[in-house]
């Protein structure tokens, strides 16, 4: 009736063209002319999607399922050939080459039938070998698809054959089961995504078990309906788990050590910066300067002029009569002496060795002792004469 419409697959579709169903197994197949061209399959509820053929394709079209042989057939409108494979896309065979421009295809009995745009014909050939090619109809302009409708075309049942599978709205067949779905647009009646009634199919189909409805049997795998997961030995599973745990543990240890090193480095850096800042602002080293008797924190002008004129030498004169000190203006001789003194001072400042002072022995020779006997004898021999004033 066309009601309760639902979109099953909406993503990664470029130019979908032909579609074919295998209702008894709950499988959906379609071709895509996009880039790259491919043939895909999924369950009829849109789940378990998979690309089964993606190489050596041009414009795949006219897809059809042979239910008895459990094989796929299609034409390629670009490469001008007809091909077949099993339901998983394996065991691929090219049946007929050099077809002018095939477009639609169907399978019935021992033959395949296809349409051709260029030759405007409907032809038939053996479905197993591609031989015994026969023209069925001619001069049919604008031929598109072709479909065979017959009572024996398909037989059997699926999980949606009776009572809509117990679903309220849509029953979508799957291999060994079904899915209840709701339409994209809501309806007045409440919709449920699980069976709400007993369809009776559980009693009609032998060996039904709801728990393993989605299980892939050996027969289904042989027919290309599904693939069983590859069994991994238990030892490999355990080893893989241990290796994963060891890798995770090693990575965790490396991360923790790196964080600790970073934290220690940051703490030391902050302490160093704080110490340097504290030293610059508060610490002052003070020592005695024997030359100038000034502390190192005071400003000392070490620059001295090398010229004698920059040295200002003052001469002081003391008068006993007036009992006062006066400053005399330097004469030329005094200025020359001042130049000598300035040169001497500069020499001493530049690190020249000053003449050593005379030793005590020499000093004793320069100054005689007043109390020596020799002097006393000389003094005693001088006659004393009083002086009249």
Coordinates of C-alpha atoms in Angstrom, one line a residue:
X1 CA 0.0 0.0 0.0
X2 CA 3.0 2.3 0.2
X3 CA 2.4 3.4 3.8
X4 CA 4.7 3.6 6.8
X5 CA 7.7 4.6 4.8
X6 CA 11.2 4.3 6.4
X7 CA 14.7 5.1 5.2
X8 CA 17.0 2.2 5.7
X9 CA 20.3 3.5 4.4
X10 CA 21.1 7.2 3.9
X11 CA 24.8 7.6 4.2
X12 CA 27.7 7.0 1.8
X13 CA 25.4 6.7 -1.2
X14 CA 26.7 8.3 -4.4
X15 CA 24.6 7.1 -7.3
X16 CA 22.6 4.0 -6.3
X17 CA 21.1 2.3 -9.3
X18 CA 19.8 -1.3 -9.2
X19 CA 18.4 -3.1 -6.1
X20 CA 17.6 -6.8 -5.5
X21 CA 16.2 -8.6 -2.5
X22 CA 16.5 -12.1 -1.1
X23 CA 13.4 -12.1 1.2
X24 CA 13.7 -15.7 2.4
X25 CA 17.2 -14.9 3.8
X26 CA 16.4 -11.3 4.7
X27 CA 19.2 -9.9 2.5
X28 CA 19.3 -6.6 0.5
X29 CA 21.7 -5.9 -2.4
X30 CA 22.3 -2.8 -4.5
X31 CA 24.7 -1.3 -7.0
X32 CA 26.3 2.2 -7.0
X33 CA 27.6 4.0 -10.1
X34 CA 29.5 6.6 -8.0
X35 CA 33.2 6.9 -7.4
X36 CA 34.3 4.3 -6.8
X37 CA 31.6 2.0 -8.3
X38 CA 30.6 -0.9 -6.0
X39 CA 28.1 -3.5 -5.1
X40 CA 26.9 -3.6 -1.5
X41 CA 24.8 -5.9 0.7
X42 CA 23.0 -5.5 4.0
X43 CA 20.2 -7.1 6.0
X44 CA 16.7 -5.9 5.0
X45 CA 16.5 -3.7 8.1
X46 CA 19.6 -1.8 6.9
X47 CA 22.1 -3.3 9.4
X48 CA 25.3 -5.3 8.8
X49 CA 26.2 -3.2 5.7
X50 CA 29.2 -4.4 3.7
X51 CA 30.8 -3.8 0.3
X52 CA 31.2 -7.1 -1.5
X53 CA 32.5 -6.0 -4.9
X54 CA 34.6 -2.9 -5.6
X55 CA 37.1 -3.7 -8.3
X56 CA 36.8 -3.9 -12.1
X57 CA 33.4 -2.1 -12.2
X58 CA 32.2 0.6 -14.6
X59 CA 28.4 1.2 -14.4
X60 CA 27.0 -1.9 -12.6
X61 CA 23.3 -2.3 -13.2
X62 CA 20.5 -4.9 -13.7
X63 CA 21.2 -6.7 -10.4
X64 CA 19.4 -9.9 -9.9
X65 CA 19.5 -12.9 -7.4
X66 CA 19.3 -16.5 -8.4
X67 CA 17.5 -18.0 -5.4
X68 CA 18.2 -21.6 -6.4
X69 CA 21.8 -21.3 -7.3
X70 CA 22.3 -18.6 -4.6
X71 CA 24.3 -16.3 -6.9
X72 CA 24.2 -12.7 -8.0
X73 CA 24.0 -11.5 -11.6
X74 CA 24.6 -8.0 -13.1
X75 CA 25.4 -6.2 -16.3
X76 CA 28.0 -3.4 -16.7
X77 CA 26.8 -0.6 -19.0
X78 CA 30.2 0.9 -19.3
X79 CA 32.4 -2.2 -19.7
X80 CA 29.7 -3.9 -21.8
X81 CA 29.8 -7.3 -20.1
X82 CA 27.7 -9.6 -17.9
X83 CA 29.1 -11.1 -14.6
X84 CA 28.1 -13.3 -11.7
X85 CA 29.4 -14.1 -8.2
X86 CA 28.2 -15.8 -5.0
X87 CA 26.2 -13.9 -2.4
X88 CA 29.3 -12.7 -0.7
X89 CA 30.9 -11.3 -3.9
X90 CA 33.4 -14.2 -4.2
X91 CA 33.9 -16.7 -7.1
X92 CA 33.3 -13.9 -9.6
X93 CA 33.0 -15.0 -13.3
X94 CA 32.5 -13.0 -16.5
X95 CA 29.8 -14.8 -18.6
X96 CA 29.5 -12.6 -21.7
X97 CA 31.8 -10.0 -23.2
X98 CA 31.3 -7.4 -26.0
X99 CA 27.6 -6.7 -25.2
X100 CA 26.8 -3.4 -27.1
X101 CA 25.1 -1.6 -24.2
X102 CA 23.4 -3.8 -21.6
X103 CA 21.1 -2.1 -19.0
X104 CA 18.6 -4.5 -17.3
X105 CA 18.9 -8.1 -16.3
X106 CA 16.9 -10.9 -14.6
X107 CA 17.2 -14.6 -13.9
X108 CA 14.6 -17.3 -14.5
X109 CA 15.1 -21.0 -14.7
X110 CA 18.4 -22.0 -16.5
X111 CA 18.6 -18.6 -18.4
X112 CA 19.5 -15.0 -17.9
X113 CA 17.6 -12.2 -19.8
X114 CA 18.9 -8.7 -20.5
X115 CA 18.0 -5.6 -22.3
X116 CA 20.3 -3.5 -24.6
X117 CA 19.9 0.2 -25.3
X118 CA 22.0 0.3 -28.5
X119 CA 20.7 -2.8 -30.3
X120 CA 17.1 -2.3 -28.9
X121 CA 16.8 -6.0 -28.2
X122 CA 16.0 -8.4 -25.4
X123 CA 18.3 -11.4 -25.4
X124 CA 18.7 -14.7 -23.5
X125 CA 21.7 -16.9 -22.7
X126 CA 22.6 -19.9 -20.4
X127 CA 23.1 -18.6 -16.8
X128 CA 26.0 -21.0 -16.1
X129 CA 28.1 -20.7 -19.3
X130 CA 26.8 -17.6 -21.2
X131 CA 26.4 -19.7 -24.3
X132 CA 23.2 -20.4 -26.4
X133 CA 22.6 -16.7 -26.9
X134 CA 19.2 -16.0 -28.4
X135 CA 17.3 -12.8 -29.4
X136 CA 13.8 -12.7 -27.8
X137 CA 12.5 -9.3 -29.0
X138 CA 13.8 -6.7 -31.5
X139 CA 13.1 -3.0 -32.3
X140 CA 12.2 -2.0 -28.7
X141 CA 13.3 1.6 -28.3
X142 CA 14.3 3.0 -24.9
X143 CA 14.6 -0.4 -23.2
X144 CA 15.1 0.0 -19.4
X145 CA 14.8 -2.8 -16.8
X146 CA 13.4 -6.3 -17.1
X147 CA 11.6 -8.4 -14.5
X148 CA 10.3 -11.9 -14.5
X149 CA 7.1 -12.6 -12.5
X150 CA 6.3 -16.2 -11.9
X151 CA 4.8 -18.3 -9.1
X152 CA 7.8 -20.6 -8.9
X153 CA 10.2 -17.6 -9.0
X154 CA 10.6 -17.7 -5.2
X155 CA 9.3 -20.0 -2.6
X156 CA 9.6 -20.3 1.2
X157 CA 8.8 -18.0 4.1
X158 CA 10.6 -15.6 6.4
X159 CA 9.9 -14.2 9.9
X160 CA 7.5 -11.5 8.5
X161 CA 5.4 -13.9 6.5
X162 CA 2.7 -14.4 9.1
X163 CA 1.0 -11.7 11.2
X164 CA 3.6 -9.1 10.2
X165 CA 6.0 -10.8 12.5
X166 CA 4.1 -9.6 15.5
X167 CA 5.3 -6.0 14.8
X168 CA 2.9 -3.0 15.1
X169 CA 4.1 -1.2 11.9
X170 CA 7.1 -2.5 9.9
X171 CA 8.5 -6.0 10.0
X172 CA 12.0 -6.2 8.4
X173 CA 13.4 -9.7 7.7
X174 CA 16.9 -10.6 8.7
X175 CA 18.8 -13.9 8.4
X176 CA 17.2 -16.2 11.0
X177 CA 15.1 -13.4 12.5
X178 CA 13.4 -10.0 12.0
X179 CA 13.3 -6.5 13.3
X180 CA 10.3 -4.4 14.2
X181 CA 10.7 -0.7 13.0
X182 CA 8.7 2.5 13.0
X183 CA 8.1 4.7 10.0
X184 CA 10.0 8.0 9.6
X185 CA 6.7 10.0 10.0
X186 CA 4.8 9.3 13.1
X187 CA 1.2 7.9 12.9
X188 CA -1.7 8.1 15.2
X189 CA -1.3 4.5 16.3
X190 CA 1.5 3.8 18.9
X191 CA 4.6 2.1 17.3
X192 CA 6.8 -0.4 19.0
X193 CA 10.3 -1.7 18.0
X194 CA 9.7 -5.1 19.4
X195 CA 7.0 -7.8 18.7
X196 CA 3.8 -7.0 20.5
X197 CA 2.0 -10.2 19.4
X198 CA 2.9 -13.8 18.7
X199 CA 3.1 -14.2 15.0
X200 CA 3.1 -18.0 15.1
X201 CA 6.3 -18.3 13.0
X202 CA 8.2 -19.7 16.0
X203 CA 6.0 -22.8 15.8
X204 CA 6.0 -23.1 12.0
X205 CA 9.8 -22.9 11.4
X206 CA 11.7 -25.9 12.8
X207 CA 14.7 -25.3 15.1
X208 CA 13.7 -21.6 15.9
X209 CA 15.4 -20.2 18.9
X210 CA 15.0 -16.4 19.6
X211 CA 18.3 -16.4 21.5
X212 CA 20.3 -17.4 18.4
X213 CA 18.2 -15.7 15.7
X214 CA 21.1 -13.7 14.5
X215 CA 23.6 -16.5 14.7
X216 CA 25.5 -17.4 11.5
X217 CA 25.1 -21.1 10.8
X218 CA 27.4 -23.3 8.8
X219 CA 24.8 -23.6 6.1
X220 CA 24.4 -19.8 5.9
X221 CA 28.1 -19.3 5.7
X222 CA 28.4 -21.9 3.0
X223 CA 25.6 -20.1 1.0
X224 CA 27.4 -16.8 1.4
X225 CA 24.7 -15.2 3.5
X226 CA 27.0 -14.4 6.5
X227 CA 30.5 -14.9 7.8
X228 CA 31.4 -16.4 11.1
X229 CA 34.0 -14.6 13.2
X230 CA 37.3 -16.2 13.1
X231 CA 38.1 -18.2 16.3
X232 CA 41.2 -16.9 18.1
X233 CA 43.0 -19.4 20.3
X234 CA 42.5 -18.8 24.0
X235 CA 46.3 -18.6 24.5
X236 CA 46.5 -15.8 22.0
X237 CA 43.6 -13.9 23.6
X238 CA 45.3 -14.2 27.0
X239 CA 48.7 -13.2 25.6
X240 CA 47.1 -10.3 23.8
X241 CA 45.4 -9.1 27.0
X242 CA 48.7 -9.4 29.0
X243 CA 50.6 -7.5 26.3
X244 CA 48.0 -4.8 26.2
X245 CA 48.1 -4.5 30.0
X246 CA 51.9 -4.3 30.1
X247 CA 51.9 -1.6 27.4
X248 CA 49.3 0.4 29.2
X249 CA 51.3 0.0 32.5
X250 CA 54.6 1.1 30.9
X251 CA 53.0 4.1 29.3
X252 CA 51.4 5.1 32.6
X253 CA 54.8 4.8 34.4
X254 CA 56.5 6.9 31.8
X255 CA 53.8 9.6 32.1
X256 CA 54.1 9.7 35.9
X257 CA 57.9 9.9 35.8
X258 CA 57.7 12.7 33.3
X259 CA 55.2 14.6 35.4
X260 CA 57.4 14.2 38.5
X261 CA 60.5 15.4 36.7
X262 CA 58.6 18.4 35.4
X263 CA 57.2 19.3 38.8
X264 CA 60.7 19.1 40.4
X265 CA 62.2 21.2 37.7
X266 CA 59.5 23.9 38.1
X267 CA 60.0 24.0 41.9
X268 CA 63.8 24.4 41.6
X269 CA 63.4 27.1 39.0
X270 CA 61.0 29.0 41.2
X271 CA 63.3 28.8 44.2
X272 CA 66.3 29.9 42.1
X273 CA 64.3 32.9 40.8
X274 CA 63.2 33.8 44.3
X275 CA 66.7 33.6 45.7
X276 CA 68.1 35.8 42.9
X277 CA 65.4 38.4 43.4
X278 CA 65.9 38.4 47.1
X279 CA 69.7 38.8 46.6
X280 CA 69.2 41.7 44.2
X281 CA 66.8 43.6 46.5
X282 CA 68.0 43.0 50.1
X283 CA 71.6 41.6 50.3
X284 CA 74.4 44.2 50.6
X285 CA 78.0 43.2 51.2
X286 CA 80.0 45.9 53.1
X287 CA 83.7 45.9 53.6
X288 CA 86.4 48.4 54.7
X289 CA 88.4 50.1 52.1
X290 CA 91.8 50.9 53.4
X291 CA 92.6 53.5 50.8
X292 CA 89.6 55.7 51.1
X293 CA 88.0 54.5 54.4
X294 CA 84.7 54.2 52.6
X295 CA 82.2 51.4 52.4
X296 CA 81.7 49.7 49.1
X297 CA 78.1 50.9 49.0
X298 CA 79.2 54.5 48.7
X299 CA 80.0 56.1 45.4
X300 CA 83.7 56.4 44.8
X301 CA 85.0 58.5 41.9
X302 CA 88.1 56.6 40.7
X303 CA 88.6 58.8 37.7
X304 CA 91.6 61.1 38.1
X305 CA 93.0 63.5 35.6
X306 CA 96.4 62.7 34.2
X307 CA 97.3 66.3 33.8
X308 CA 99.1 68.3 36.5
X309 CA 96.8 71.2 36.0
X310 CA 93.8 69.2 37.2
X311 CA 95.6 68.6 40.6
X312 CA 95.1 71.6 42.9
X313 CA 98.0 71.7 45.4
X314 CA 97.6 74.3 48.2
X315 CA 100.5 75.8 50.2
X316 CA 99.9 76.6 53.8
X317 CA 102.1 79.0 55.9
X318 CA 102.0 79.3 59.6
X319 CA 103.1 82.6 61.2
X320 CA 104.2 82.4 64.8
X321 CA 103.9 86.1 65.3
X322 CA 100.4 86.3 64.1
X323 CA 99.6 82.7 65.2
X324 CA 97.5 81.9 62.1
X325 CA 97.7 79.8 58.9
X326 CA 97.5 81.5 55.5
X327 CA 97.2 80.1 52.0
X328 CA 99.9 81.1 49.5
X329 CA 99.5 81.2 45.7
X330 CA 101.6 78.6 44.0
X331 CA 104.6 79.8 42.1
X332 CA 106.0 78.3 38.9
X333 CA 108.4 76.2 40.9
X334 CA 105.6 75.1 43.1
X335 CA 103.5 74.2 40.1
X336 CA 106.4 72.1 38.7
X337 CA 106.8 70.4 42.1
X338 CA 103.0 69.8 42.0
X339 CA 103.4 68.2 38.7
X340 CA 106.0 65.9 40.1
X341 CA 103.8 65.1 43.1
X342 CA 100.8 64.4 40.7
X343 CA 103.0 62.1 38.6
X344 CA 104.1 60.4 41.8
X345 CA 100.5 59.9 43.0
X346 CA 99.4 58.5 39.6
X347 CA 102.4 56.1 39.7
X348 CA 101.4 54.9 43.1
X349 CA 97.8 54.6 42.0
X350 CA 98.7 52.5 38.9
X351 CA 100.4 49.9 41.1
X352 CA 104.1 51.1 41.1
X353 CA 106.1 49.8 44.0
X354 CA 106.7 52.7 46.5
X355 CA 110.2 53.0 47.9
X356 CA 110.6 51.1 51.1
X357 CA 111.1 52.9 54.4
X358 CA 114.5 52.7 56.0
X359 CA 115.0 50.0 58.5
X360 CA 115.3 50.6 62.2
X361 CA 119.0 50.0 62.0
X362 CA 119.4 52.8 59.5
X363 CA 117.1 55.1 61.5
X364 CA 119.1 54.6 64.6
X365 CA 122.2 55.8 62.7
X366 CA 120.4 58.9 61.5
X367 CA 119.3 60.0 65.0
X368 CA 121.8 59.7 67.8
X369 CA 120.9 58.9 71.3
X370 CA 121.0 62.0 73.6
X371 CA 122.1 59.9 76.5
X372 CA 125.1 58.3 74.8
X373 CA 128.5 58.6 76.7
X374 CA 130.3 59.9 73.8
X375 CA 128.1 63.0 73.5
X376 CA 128.3 63.5 77.3
X377 CA 132.1 63.7 77.0
X378 CA 132.0 66.3 74.3
X379 CA 129.6 68.4 76.2
X380 CA 131.6 68.2 79.4
X381 CA 134.7 69.5 77.7
X382 CA 133.0 72.7 76.4
X383 CA 133.7 75.5 78.8
X384 CA 130.8 77.3 80.2
X385 CA 130.6 81.0 79.8
X386 CA 127.7 83.0 81.0
X387 CA 126.2 85.5 78.6
X388 CA 125.2 88.9 79.5
X389 CA 121.9 90.1 78.3

